[in-house]
mmCIF file of C-alpha atoms in Angstrom:
data_model
loop_
_atom_site.group_PDB
_atom_site.id
_atom_site.type_symbol
_atom_site.label_atom_id
_atom_site.label_comp_id
_atom_site.label_asym_id
_atom_site.label_seq_id
_atom_site.Cartn_x
_atom_site.Cartn_y
_atom_site.Cartn_z
ATOM 1 C CA MET A 1 0.000 0.000 0.000
ATOM 2 C CA GLN A 2 2.811 2.409 0.905
ATOM 3 C CA LYS A 3 4.616 1.567 -2.346
ATOM 4 C CA LYS A 4 1.495 2.547 -4.326
ATOM 5 C CA ILE A 5 1.233 5.880 -2.498
ATOM 6 C CA LEU A 6 4.941 6.548 -2.986
ATOM 7 C CA LEU A 7 4.720 5.617 -6.670
ATOM 8 C CA GLY A 8 1.641 7.865 -7.107
ATOM 9 C CA LEU A 9 3.461 10.755 -5.427
ATOM 10 C CA VAL A 10 6.496 10.313 -7.705
ATOM 11 C CA VAL A 11 4.242 10.253 -10.796
ATOM 12 C CA VAL A 12 2.392 13.419 -9.680
ATOM 13 C CA LEU A 13 5.686 15.230 -8.977
ATOM 14 C CA ALA A 14 7.113 14.157 -12.349
ATOM 15 C CA LEU A 15 3.997 15.349 -14.175
ATOM 16 C CA GLY A 16 4.046 18.637 -12.243
ATOM 17 C CA ALA A 17 7.725 19.222 -13.047
ATOM 18 C CA GLY A 18 7.124 18.421 -16.716
ATOM 19 C CA TYR A 19 4.110 20.730 -16.845
ATOM 20 C CA TRP A 20 6.085 23.567 -15.199
ATOM 21 C CA ALA A 21 9.051 23.084 -17.560
ATOM 22 C CA CYS A 22 6.825 23.092 -20.658
ATOM 23 C CA ASN A 23 4.958 26.213 -19.559
ATOM 24 C CA ARG A 24 8.152 27.998 -18.571
ATOM 25 C CA TYR A 25 9.641 27.206 -21.948
ATOM 26 C CA SER A 26 6.565 28.486 -23.784
ATOM 27 C CA LEU A 27 6.604 31.775 -21.811
ATOM 28 C CA ASN A 28 10.200 32.335 -22.926
ATOM 29 C CA GLN A 29 9.005 32.030 -26.539
ATOM 30 C CA VAL A 30 6.479 34.888 -26.124
ATOM 31 C CA ASN A 31 7.920 38.098 -27.559
ATOM 32 C CA ASP A 32 5.025 39.803 -29.400
ATOM 33 C CA PHE A 33 1.222 40.046 -29.527
ATOM 34 C CA ALA A 34 0.779 37.090 -31.895
ATOM 35 C CA SER A 35 2.802 34.655 -29.790
ATOM 36 C CA CYS A 36 1.256 35.988 -26.575
ATOM 37 C CA SER A 37 -2.307 35.555 -27.810
ATOM 38 C CA GLY A 38 -1.607 31.861 -28.491
ATOM 39 C CA ALA A 39 0.173 31.170 -25.192
ATOM 40 C CA TRP A 40 -1.680 29.293 -22.460
ATOM 41 C CA GLY A 41 -3.006 31.540 -19.695
ATOM 42 C CA SER A 42 -2.502 34.832 -21.519
ATOM 43 C CA LEU A 43 -5.243 37.458 -21.402
ATOM 44 C CA ILE A 44 -6.377 39.743 -24.235
ATOM 45 C CA LEU A 45 -7.126 43.125 -22.651
ATOM 46 C CA GLU A 46 -10.030 45.214 -23.923
ATOM 47 C CA SER A 47 -8.208 48.371 -24.930
ATOM 48 C CA TYR A 48 -7.186 50.234 -28.059
ATOM 49 C CA PRO A 49 -4.917 48.988 -29.340
ATOM 50 C CA GLU A 50 -5.594 45.504 -27.958
ATOM 51 C CA GLN A 51 -2.980 44.238 -25.532
ATOM 52 C CA CYS A 52 -2.044 40.727 -24.487
ATOM 53 C CA ARG A 53 -0.791 40.083 -20.939
ATOM 54 C CA THR A 54 1.178 36.933 -20.164
ATOM 55 C CA ARG A 55 0.892 34.989 -16.922
ATOM 56 C CA ASP A 56 4.191 36.503 -15.787
ATOM 57 C CA GLY A 57 2.857 40.073 -16.263
ATOM 58 C CA ARG A 58 4.464 41.125 -19.538
ATOM 59 C CA THR A 59 2.238 43.088 -21.937
ATOM 60 C CA PHE A 60 2.376 43.244 -25.743
ATOM 61 C CA PRO A 61 0.277 45.681 -27.861
ATOM 62 C CA ASN A 62 -1.388 44.603 -31.099
ATOM 63 C CA THR A 63 0.689 46.729 -33.478
ATOM 64 C CA SER A 64 -1.672 46.064 -36.377
ATOM 65 C CA GLN A 65 -4.288 48.173 -34.555
ATOM 66 C CA ILE A 66 -2.125 51.212 -33.861
ATOM 67 C CA ALA A 67 -3.702 54.110 -35.736
ATOM 68 C CA VAL A 68 -1.509 55.985 -38.151
ATOM 69 C CA GLU A 69 -2.629 59.546 -38.685
ATOM 70 C CA PRO A 70 -3.275 60.215 -42.365
ATOM 71 C CA GLU A 71 -1.012 62.728 -44.048
ATOM 72 C CA SER A 72 -3.955 65.071 -44.631
ATOM 73 C CA ALA A 73 -4.307 65.452 -40.858
ATOM 74 C CA ALA A 74 -0.678 66.426 -40.367
ATOM 75 C CA SER A 75 0.192 70.044 -39.710
ATOM 76 C CA ASN A 76 1.742 72.185 -42.421
ATOM 77 C CA ILE A 77 3.593 74.179 -39.779
ATOM 78 C CA THR A 78 5.637 72.822 -36.900
ATOM 79 C CA TYR A 79 5.087 73.618 -33.249
ATOM 80 C CA GLU A 80 8.236 75.755 -33.324
ATOM 81 C CA GLU A 81 6.836 77.813 -36.231
ATOM 82 C CA ALA A 82 3.505 78.189 -34.425
ATOM 83 C CA LEU A 83 5.362 79.308 -31.308
ATOM 84 C CA VAL A 84 7.144 82.082 -33.258
ATOM 85 C CA ILE A 85 3.783 83.296 -34.604
ATOM 86 C CA ALA A 86 2.297 83.210 -31.083
ATOM 87 C CA GLN A 87 5.234 85.139 -29.619
ATOM 88 C CA ASP A 88 4.649 87.971 -32.113
ATOM 89 C CA SER A 89 0.929 88.270 -31.307
ATOM 90 C CA GLU A 90 -1.479 89.720 -28.760
ATOM 91 C CA CYS A 91 -1.006 86.536 -26.731
ATOM 92 C CA THR A 92 2.339 87.625 -25.279
ATOM 93 C CA LYS A 93 1.037 91.148 -24.641
ATOM 94 C CA LYS A 94 -1.542 89.746 -22.236
ATOM 95 C CA GLY A 95 0.303 86.788 -20.795
ATOM 96 C CA GLU A 96 3.054 84.220 -20.949
ATOM 97 C CA LEU A 97 3.080 81.168 -23.219
ATOM 98 C CA VAL A 98 3.542 77.868 -21.389
ATOM 99 C CA ASP A 99 4.852 74.516 -22.594
ATOM 100 C CA ASP A 100 1.391 72.956 -22.903
ATOM 101 C CA TYR A 101 0.249 72.604 -26.498
ATOM 102 C CA LEU A 102 -1.671 70.449 -28.957
ATOM 103 C CA TYR A 103 -2.495 70.415 -32.645
ATOM 104 C CA ASN A 104 -6.155 70.211 -33.702
ATOM 105 C CA SER A 105 -6.205 68.550 -37.124
ATOM 106 C CA ASN A 106 -9.902 69.358 -37.620
ATOM 107 C CA THR A 107 -9.473 73.122 -37.324
ATOM 108 C CA LYS A 108 -5.817 73.162 -38.487
ATOM 109 C CA THR A 109 -4.812 75.152 -35.408
ATOM 110 C CA TRP A 110 -2.137 74.925 -32.735
ATOM 111 C CA TRP A 111 -3.394 75.529 -29.186
ATOM 112 C CA ILE A 112 -0.658 76.805 -26.884
ATOM 113 C CA GLY A 113 -1.237 77.241 -23.152
ATOM 114 C CA LEU A 114 -1.336 80.827 -21.916
ATOM 115 C CA GLU A 115 -1.024 82.206 -18.402
ATOM 116 C CA VAL A 116 -2.471 85.710 -18.460
ATOM 117 C CA GLY A 117 -1.484 88.394 -16.008
ATOM 118 C CA GLU A 118 -3.846 89.528 -13.238
ATOM 119 C CA LYS A 119 -4.725 92.656 -15.215
ATOM 120 C CA PHE A 120 -6.255 90.564 -18.029
ATOM 121 C CA ALA A 121 -7.504 87.516 -16.122
ATOM 122 C CA GLN A 122 -11.176 86.632 -16.521
ATOM 123 C CA GLU A 123 -12.996 84.551 -13.930
ATOM 124 C CA GLY A 124 -14.104 81.139 -15.175
ATOM 125 C CA CYS A 125 -11.740 81.221 -18.163
ATOM 126 C CA SER A 126 -8.752 79.112 -19.169
ATOM 127 C CA PRO A 127 -7.115 81.004 -22.050
ATOM 128 C CA ALA A 128 -5.024 79.534 -24.843
ATOM 129 C CA CYS A 129 -3.138 81.134 -27.697
ATOM 130 C CA VAL A 130 -4.587 79.699 -30.919
ATOM 131 C CA VAL A 131 -2.385 79.791 -34.021
ATOM 132 C CA SER A 132 -4.171 79.331 -37.346
ATOM 133 C CA GLU A 133 -2.234 77.334 -39.900
ATOM 134 C CA GLU A 134 -4.245 78.899 -42.731
ATOM 135 C CA THR A 135 -3.838 82.585 -41.813
ATOM 136 C CA GLN A 136 -0.532 82.261 -39.934
ATOM 137 C CA THR A 137 -1.978 84.474 -37.172
ATOM 138 C CA ALA A 138 -2.591 83.981 -33.472
ATOM 139 C CA GLU A 139 -5.312 85.110 -31.117
ATOM 140 C CA ILE A 140 -6.456 84.390 -27.588
ATOM 141 C CA ASN A 141 -9.304 81.942 -27.092
ATOM 142 C CA TRP A 142 -10.518 82.577 -23.571
ATOM 143 C CA ARG A 143 -12.276 79.198 -23.209
ATOM 144 C CA CYS A 144 -14.751 80.519 -20.637
ATOM 145 C CA THR A 145 -17.214 78.182 -18.976
ATOM 146 C CA GLY A 146 -19.801 80.862 -18.306
ATOM 147 C CA LEU A 147 -20.123 79.616 -14.754
ATOM 148 C CA ILE A 148 -19.151 82.550 -12.602
ATOM 149 C CA PRO A 149 -20.044 82.020 -8.960
ATOM 150 C CA GLU A 150 -22.264 84.660 -7.425
ATOM 151 C CA GLU A 151 -20.971 86.455 -4.402
ATOM 152 C CA VAL A 152 -23.212 85.652 -1.476
ATOM 153 C CA GLU A 153 -23.386 87.815 1.582
ATOM 154 C CA LYS A 154 -22.961 85.835 4.768
ATOM 155 C CA VAL A 155 -25.613 86.453 7.377
ATOM 156 C CA GLU A 156 -25.088 85.348 10.935
ATOM 157 C CA ILE A 157 -28.036 83.620 12.544
ATOM 158 C CA GLU A 158 -28.580 84.380 16.184
#
């Protein structure tokens, strides 16, 4: 009876070691999304682009899903050129340009962050210097929310 238990234990340990070795070997073979998605125990994450996470925590993006911006959406002027236009505009007369910018391919404009001085500040607004690619000019877009809190007089209750 003890020999059967001992033999069973040896068989289980041998199978476990073989299973571990095979899985360890297959994890070493995973080096991209395609191999990860076929590996046992890997998860496909719901994201864009899709990502595959291995059992040991490595993540691989699906490079075939990475969006490439069409050439028509690319800017005709660089950020540096837009910055020069912004520096020679009303934007710098009312504030200081900050290193916070983005390009809007729909409107063909560069939006550069602007910190206006106290003299020009408007409550509820977050201004940006907007450089038009088409006209090569810049102007301030105040980006106001319209929500200006009312001043309420405090009344003490006796």
